[in-house]
Short mmCIF file of C-alpha atoms in Angstrom, two decimals:
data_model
loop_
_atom_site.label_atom_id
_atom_site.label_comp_id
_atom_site.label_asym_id
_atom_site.label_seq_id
_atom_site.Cartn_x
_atom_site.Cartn_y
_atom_site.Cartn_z
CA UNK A 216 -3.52 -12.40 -14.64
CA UNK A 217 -3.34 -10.58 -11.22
CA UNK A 218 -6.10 -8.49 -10.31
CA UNK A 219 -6.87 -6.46 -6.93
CA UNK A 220 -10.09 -4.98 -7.12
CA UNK A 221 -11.07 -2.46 -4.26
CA UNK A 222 -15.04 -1.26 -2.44
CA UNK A 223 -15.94 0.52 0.33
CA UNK A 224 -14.90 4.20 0.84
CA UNK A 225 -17.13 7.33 0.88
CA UNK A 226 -18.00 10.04 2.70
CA UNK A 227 -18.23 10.01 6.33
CA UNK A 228 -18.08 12.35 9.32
CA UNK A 229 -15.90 12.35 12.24
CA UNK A 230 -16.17 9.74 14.73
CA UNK A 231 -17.24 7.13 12.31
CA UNK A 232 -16.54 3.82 11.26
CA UNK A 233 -15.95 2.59 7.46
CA UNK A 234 -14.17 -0.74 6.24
CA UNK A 235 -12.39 -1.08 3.04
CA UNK A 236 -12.03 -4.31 0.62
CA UNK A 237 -9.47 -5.83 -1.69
CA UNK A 238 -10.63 -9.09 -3.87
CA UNK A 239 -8.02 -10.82 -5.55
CA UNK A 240 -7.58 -12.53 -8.26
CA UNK A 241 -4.84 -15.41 -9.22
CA UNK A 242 -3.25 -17.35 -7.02
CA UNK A 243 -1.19 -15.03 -5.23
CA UNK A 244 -3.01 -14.16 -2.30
CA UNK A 245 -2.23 -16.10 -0.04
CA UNK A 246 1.79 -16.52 -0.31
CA UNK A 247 1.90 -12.84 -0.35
CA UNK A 248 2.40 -9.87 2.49
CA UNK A 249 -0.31 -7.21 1.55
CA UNK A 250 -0.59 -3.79 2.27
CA UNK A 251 -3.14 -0.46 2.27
CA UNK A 252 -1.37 2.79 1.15
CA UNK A 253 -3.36 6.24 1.27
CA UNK A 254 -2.20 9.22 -0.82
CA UNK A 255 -3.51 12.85 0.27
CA UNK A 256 -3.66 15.84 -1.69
CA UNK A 257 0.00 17.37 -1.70
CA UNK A 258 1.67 14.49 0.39
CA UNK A 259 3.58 11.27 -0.31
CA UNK A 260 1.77 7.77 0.08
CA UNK A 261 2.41 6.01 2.53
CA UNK A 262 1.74 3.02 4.55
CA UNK A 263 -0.77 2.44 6.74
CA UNK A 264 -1.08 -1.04 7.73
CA UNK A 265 0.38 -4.59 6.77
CA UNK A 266 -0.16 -7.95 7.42
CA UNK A 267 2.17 -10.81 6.63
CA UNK A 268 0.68 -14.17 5.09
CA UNK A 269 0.90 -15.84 8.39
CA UNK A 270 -1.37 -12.85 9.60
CA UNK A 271 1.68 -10.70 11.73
CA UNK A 272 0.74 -6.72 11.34
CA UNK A 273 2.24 -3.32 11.05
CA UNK A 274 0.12 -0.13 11.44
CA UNK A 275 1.42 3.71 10.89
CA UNK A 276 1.38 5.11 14.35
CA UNK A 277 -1.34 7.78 13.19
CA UNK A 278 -3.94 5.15 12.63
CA UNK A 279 -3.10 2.40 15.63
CA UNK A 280 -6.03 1.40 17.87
CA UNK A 281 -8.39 3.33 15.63
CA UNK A 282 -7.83 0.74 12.67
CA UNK A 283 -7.82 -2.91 11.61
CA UNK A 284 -6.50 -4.92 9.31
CA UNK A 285 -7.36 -8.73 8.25
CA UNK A 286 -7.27 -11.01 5.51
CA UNK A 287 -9.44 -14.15 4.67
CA UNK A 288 -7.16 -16.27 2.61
CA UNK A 289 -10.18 -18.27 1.65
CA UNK A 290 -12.25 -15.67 0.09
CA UNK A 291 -8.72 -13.86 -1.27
CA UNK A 292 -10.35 -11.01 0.17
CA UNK A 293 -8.05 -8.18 2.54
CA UNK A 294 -10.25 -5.59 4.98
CA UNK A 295 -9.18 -2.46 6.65
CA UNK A 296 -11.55 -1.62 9.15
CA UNK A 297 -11.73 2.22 10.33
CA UNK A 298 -12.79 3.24 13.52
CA UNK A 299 -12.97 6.87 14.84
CA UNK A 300 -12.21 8.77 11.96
CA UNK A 301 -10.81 11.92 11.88
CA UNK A 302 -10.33 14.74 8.62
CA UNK A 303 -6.92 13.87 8.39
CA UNK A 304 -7.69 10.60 7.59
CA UNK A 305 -8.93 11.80 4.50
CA UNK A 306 -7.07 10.34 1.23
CA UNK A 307 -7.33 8.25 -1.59
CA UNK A 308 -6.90 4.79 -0.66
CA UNK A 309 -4.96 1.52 -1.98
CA UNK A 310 -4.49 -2.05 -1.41
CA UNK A 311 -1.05 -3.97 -2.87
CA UNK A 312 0.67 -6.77 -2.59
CA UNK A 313 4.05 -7.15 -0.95
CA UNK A 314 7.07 -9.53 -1.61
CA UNK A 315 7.80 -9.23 2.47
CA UNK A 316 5.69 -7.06 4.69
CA UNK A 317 6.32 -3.76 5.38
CA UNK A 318 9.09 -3.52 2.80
CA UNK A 319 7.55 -1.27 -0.22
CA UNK A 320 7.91 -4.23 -2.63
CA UNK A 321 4.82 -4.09 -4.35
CA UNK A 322 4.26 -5.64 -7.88
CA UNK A 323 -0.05 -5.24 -7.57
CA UNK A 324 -2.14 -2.29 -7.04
CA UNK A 325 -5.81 -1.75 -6.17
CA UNK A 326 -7.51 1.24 -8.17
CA UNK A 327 -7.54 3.22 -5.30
CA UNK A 328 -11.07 4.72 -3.34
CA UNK A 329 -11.62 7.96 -1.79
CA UNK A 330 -12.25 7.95 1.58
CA UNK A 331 -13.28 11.50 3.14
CA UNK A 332 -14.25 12.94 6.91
CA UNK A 333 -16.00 15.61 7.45
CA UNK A 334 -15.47 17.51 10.46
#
């Protein structure tokens, strides 16, 4: 059974730096594209970054050269790392997997963590 289980998040203020994890379990890790979403109060989710399993990435262009994402195939662990955050950053966070990346495909969900910046 498939499990992606999320830490990191929390409250933060502008200007500062906060990564994000995503353990998996199974055996899917590694042949799949994964993902982190955020949702905000009142908007739509959407993407934020991707990385393919051979380790090619996407990023939203709000977030690009402020944020990082990586995946250690040994550990099945995925990172976002967050640099220079801003309020607007501010949302509830997922990891998922994805059949190809960037496509929306997404059979496995994190539980989601808040992330908020305070101005």
């Amino acid at each position: 059974q498939v499990q992606l289980v999320q830490s990191g998040g929390g409250l933060v203020q502008a200007g500062g730096s906060l990564r994000l994890s995503c353990a998996a379990s199974g055996s899917i890790f590694s042949i799949n594209a994964m993902g982190w979403y955020r949702q905000a109060p009142g908007k739509q989710r959407e993407l934020v970054a991707a990385i393919s399993s051979s380790g090619n990435t996407i990023y939203a262009d709000s977030v690009k050269g402020r944020f990082t994402i990586s995946r250690d195939n040994s550990k099945n662990t995925l990172y976002l790392q967050m640099n220079s955050l801003k309020p607007e950053d501010t949302a509830v966070y997922y990891c998922a997997t994805d059949r190809q990346i960037g496509k929306d495909s997404n059979d496995y969900w994190g539980q989601g963590t808040q992330v908020t910046v305070s101005s």
